[in-house]
Short mmCIF file of C-alpha atoms in Angstrom, two decimals:
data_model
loop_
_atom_site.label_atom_id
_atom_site.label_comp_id
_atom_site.label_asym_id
_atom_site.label_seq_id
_atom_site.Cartn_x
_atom_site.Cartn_y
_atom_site.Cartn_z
CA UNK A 1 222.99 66.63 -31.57
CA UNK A 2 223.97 68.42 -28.28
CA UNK A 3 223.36 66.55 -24.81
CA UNK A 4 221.68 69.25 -23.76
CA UNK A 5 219.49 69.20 -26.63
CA UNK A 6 217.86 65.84 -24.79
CA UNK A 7 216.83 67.36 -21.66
CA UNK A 8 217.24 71.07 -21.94
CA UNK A 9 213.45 71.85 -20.99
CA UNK A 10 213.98 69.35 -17.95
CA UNK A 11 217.17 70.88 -17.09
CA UNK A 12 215.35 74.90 -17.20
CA UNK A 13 212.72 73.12 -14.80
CA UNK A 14 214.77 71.54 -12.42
CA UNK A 15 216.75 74.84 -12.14
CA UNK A 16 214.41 76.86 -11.94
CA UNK A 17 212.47 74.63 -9.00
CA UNK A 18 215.65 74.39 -7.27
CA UNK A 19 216.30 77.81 -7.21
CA UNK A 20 212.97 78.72 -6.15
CA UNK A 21 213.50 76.86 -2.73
CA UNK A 22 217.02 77.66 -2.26
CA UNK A 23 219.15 80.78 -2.54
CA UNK A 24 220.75 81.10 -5.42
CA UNK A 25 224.16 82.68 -3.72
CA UNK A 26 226.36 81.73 -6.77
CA UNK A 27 224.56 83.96 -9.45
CA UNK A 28 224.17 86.68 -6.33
CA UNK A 29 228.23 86.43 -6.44
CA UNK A 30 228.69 86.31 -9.42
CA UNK A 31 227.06 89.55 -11.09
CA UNK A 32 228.63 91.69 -7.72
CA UNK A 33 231.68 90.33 -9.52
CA UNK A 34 230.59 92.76 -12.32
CA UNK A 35 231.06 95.84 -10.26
CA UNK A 36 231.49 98.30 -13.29
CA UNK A 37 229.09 99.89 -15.48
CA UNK A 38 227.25 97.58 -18.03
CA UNK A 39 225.48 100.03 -20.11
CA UNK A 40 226.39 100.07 -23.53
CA UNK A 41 229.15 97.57 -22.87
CA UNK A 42 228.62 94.68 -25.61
CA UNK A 43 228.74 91.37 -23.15
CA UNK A 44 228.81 88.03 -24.84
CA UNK A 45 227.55 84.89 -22.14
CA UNK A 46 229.23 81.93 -23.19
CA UNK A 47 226.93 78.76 -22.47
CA UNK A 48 224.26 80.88 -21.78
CA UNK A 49 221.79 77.75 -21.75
CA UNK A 50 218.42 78.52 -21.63
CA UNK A 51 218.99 82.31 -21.06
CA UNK A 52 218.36 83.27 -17.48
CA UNK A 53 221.28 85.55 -16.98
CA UNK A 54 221.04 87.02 -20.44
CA UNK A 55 217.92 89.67 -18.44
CA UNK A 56 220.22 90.30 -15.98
CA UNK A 57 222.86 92.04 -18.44
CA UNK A 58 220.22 93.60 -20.64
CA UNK A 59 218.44 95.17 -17.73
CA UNK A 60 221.74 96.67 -17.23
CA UNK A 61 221.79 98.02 -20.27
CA UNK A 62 224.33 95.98 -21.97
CA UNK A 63 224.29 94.91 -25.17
CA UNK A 64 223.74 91.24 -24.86
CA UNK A 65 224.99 88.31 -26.46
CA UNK A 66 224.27 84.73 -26.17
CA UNK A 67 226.07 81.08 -27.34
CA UNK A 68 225.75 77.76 -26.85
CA UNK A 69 225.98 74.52 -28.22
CA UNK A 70 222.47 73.37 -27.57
CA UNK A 71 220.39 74.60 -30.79
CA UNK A 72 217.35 73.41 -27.48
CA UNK A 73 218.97 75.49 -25.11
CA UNK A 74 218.97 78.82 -27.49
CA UNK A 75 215.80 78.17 -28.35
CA UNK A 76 214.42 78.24 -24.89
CA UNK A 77 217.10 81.42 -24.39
CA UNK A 78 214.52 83.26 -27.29
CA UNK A 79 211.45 82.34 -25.74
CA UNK A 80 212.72 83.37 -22.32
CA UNK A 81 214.64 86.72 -23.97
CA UNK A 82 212.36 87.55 -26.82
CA UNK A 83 214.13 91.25 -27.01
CA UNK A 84 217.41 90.02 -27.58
CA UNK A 85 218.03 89.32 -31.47
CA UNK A 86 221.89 87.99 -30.89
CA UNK A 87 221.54 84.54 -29.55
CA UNK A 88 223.25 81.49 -31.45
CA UNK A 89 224.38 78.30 -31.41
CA UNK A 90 228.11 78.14 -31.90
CA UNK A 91 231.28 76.27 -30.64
CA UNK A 92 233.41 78.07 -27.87
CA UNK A 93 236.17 77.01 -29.91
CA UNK A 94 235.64 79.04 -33.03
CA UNK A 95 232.93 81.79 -33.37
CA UNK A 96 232.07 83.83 -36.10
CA UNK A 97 232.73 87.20 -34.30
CA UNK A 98 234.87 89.81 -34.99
CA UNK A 99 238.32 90.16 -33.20
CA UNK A 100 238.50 92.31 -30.17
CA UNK A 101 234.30 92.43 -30.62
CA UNK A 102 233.32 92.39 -26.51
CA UNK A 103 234.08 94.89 -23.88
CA UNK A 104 232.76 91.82 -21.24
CA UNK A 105 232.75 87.80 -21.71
CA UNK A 106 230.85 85.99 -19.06
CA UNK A 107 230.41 82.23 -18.40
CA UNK A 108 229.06 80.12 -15.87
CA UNK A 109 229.15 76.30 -14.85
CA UNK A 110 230.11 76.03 -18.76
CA UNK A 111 233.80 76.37 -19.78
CA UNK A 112 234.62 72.97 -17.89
CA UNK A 113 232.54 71.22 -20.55
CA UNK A 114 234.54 72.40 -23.45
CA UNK A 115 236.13 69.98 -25.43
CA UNK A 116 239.19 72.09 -26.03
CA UNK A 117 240.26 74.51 -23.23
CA UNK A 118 242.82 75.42 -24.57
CA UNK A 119 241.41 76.29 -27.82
CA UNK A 120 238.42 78.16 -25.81
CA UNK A 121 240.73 80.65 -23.96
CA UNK A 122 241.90 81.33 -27.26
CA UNK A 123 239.10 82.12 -29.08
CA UNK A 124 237.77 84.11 -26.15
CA UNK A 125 241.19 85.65 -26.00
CA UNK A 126 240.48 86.67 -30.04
CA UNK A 127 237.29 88.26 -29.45
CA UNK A 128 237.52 89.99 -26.01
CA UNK A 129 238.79 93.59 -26.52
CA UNK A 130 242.01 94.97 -25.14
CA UNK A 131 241.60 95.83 -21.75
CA UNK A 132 238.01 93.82 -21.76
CA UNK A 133 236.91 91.17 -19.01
CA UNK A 134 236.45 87.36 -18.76
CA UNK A 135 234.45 86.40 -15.63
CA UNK A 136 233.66 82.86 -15.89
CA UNK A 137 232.88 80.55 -12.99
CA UNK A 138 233.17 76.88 -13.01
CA UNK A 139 232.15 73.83 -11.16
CA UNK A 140 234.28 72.99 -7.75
CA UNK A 141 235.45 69.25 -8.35
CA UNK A 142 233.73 68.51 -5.06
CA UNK A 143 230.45 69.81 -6.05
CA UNK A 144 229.53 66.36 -7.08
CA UNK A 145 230.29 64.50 -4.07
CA UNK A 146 228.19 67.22 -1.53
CA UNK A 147 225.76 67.04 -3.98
CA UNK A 148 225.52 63.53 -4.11
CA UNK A 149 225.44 63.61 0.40
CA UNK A 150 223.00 65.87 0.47
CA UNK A 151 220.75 64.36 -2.21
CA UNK A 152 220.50 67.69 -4.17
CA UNK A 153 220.94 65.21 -7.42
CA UNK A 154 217.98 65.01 -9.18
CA UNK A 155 218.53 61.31 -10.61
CA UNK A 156 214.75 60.23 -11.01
CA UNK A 157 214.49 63.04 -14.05
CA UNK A 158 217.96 63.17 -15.49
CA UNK A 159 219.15 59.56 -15.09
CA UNK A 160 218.09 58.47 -18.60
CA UNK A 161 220.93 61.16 -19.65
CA UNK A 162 224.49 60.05 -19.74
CA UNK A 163 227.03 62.90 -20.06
CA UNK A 164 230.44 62.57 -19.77
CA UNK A 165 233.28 65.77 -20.82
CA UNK A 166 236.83 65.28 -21.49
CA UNK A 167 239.29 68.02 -21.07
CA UNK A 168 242.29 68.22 -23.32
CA UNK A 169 244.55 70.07 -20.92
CA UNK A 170 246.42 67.77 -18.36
CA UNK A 171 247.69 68.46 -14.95
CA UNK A 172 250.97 69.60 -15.86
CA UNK A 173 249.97 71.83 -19.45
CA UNK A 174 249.24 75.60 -19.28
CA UNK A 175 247.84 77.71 -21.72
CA UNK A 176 249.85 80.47 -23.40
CA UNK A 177 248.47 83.53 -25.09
CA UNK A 178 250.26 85.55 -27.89
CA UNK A 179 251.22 88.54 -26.92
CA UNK A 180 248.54 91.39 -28.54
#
């Protein structure tokens, strides 16, 4: 079982509450980083939790795709996305889709919890087309500690939930593509 899977209908509510009361300036930057056409581009959102960006692209007109590794999280994606028919629950480290398969691959707050980074990149290398984009966003290592001095934790609801990532790629390592 996922983490997520624990507290993924407390985690949708706490985001979405948050986000009602403050500005939600890092999914604002985000999507102007997507300052090209959409429609009919095939855009896969890795870690696309509980689906709220997943409307964005299809009311762009892309053709939207959705993993995760919460089978809770996808489910809440298809409730929130009805429309949208290609949502699983896979590993960022291998997926079942065809090489060179997405014009776009999107991800936010999610590749710093793979297990593998390495791994990830290349599997996202394998399935992005030549030419295609990865935009992908992750936390700032001092997110946590503002967080934490401004009291923007929610600890009373998530504090039963212990979740801890490792990442395989230390200081010093950097990951190589093959040529293609």
């Amino acid at each position: 079982m996922n983490k997520y899977d624990e507290f993924a209908e407390d985690y949708m509510k706490i985001q979405n509450d948050f986000y009602t009361k403050f500005s939600d300036d890092s999914r604002k930057t985000f999507y102007a980083l997507l300052d090209f056409p959409l429609k009919g581009k095939k855009v896969l959102d890795v870690g696309c939790g509980f689906g709220k960006d997943l409307s964005f692209f299809e009311k762009e007109g892309a053709i939207v795709y959705g993993i995760d590794t919460s089978e809770k999280m996808i489910e809440l994606a298809k409730t929130k996305n009805p429309a949208l028919k290609n949502l699983s629950v896979q590993s960022f480290e291998k997926t079942d889709f065809y090489d060179h398969f997405f014009d776009i691959i999107v991800s936010r707050y999610t590749l710093h919890y793979a297990d593998n980074l390495e791994d990830t990149f290349k599997e996202l290398n394998r399935i992005l087309k030549h030419n295609g984009f990865l935009v992908f966003l992750v936390a700032h290592p001092l997110l946590g500690f503002v967080a934490k001095k401004r009291k923007f934790i929610v600890k009373k609801k998530l504090s039963k939930y212990h979740y801890t990532t490792a990442n395989s790629l230390s200081k010093n390592q950097h990951i190589h593509f093959p040529n293609t």
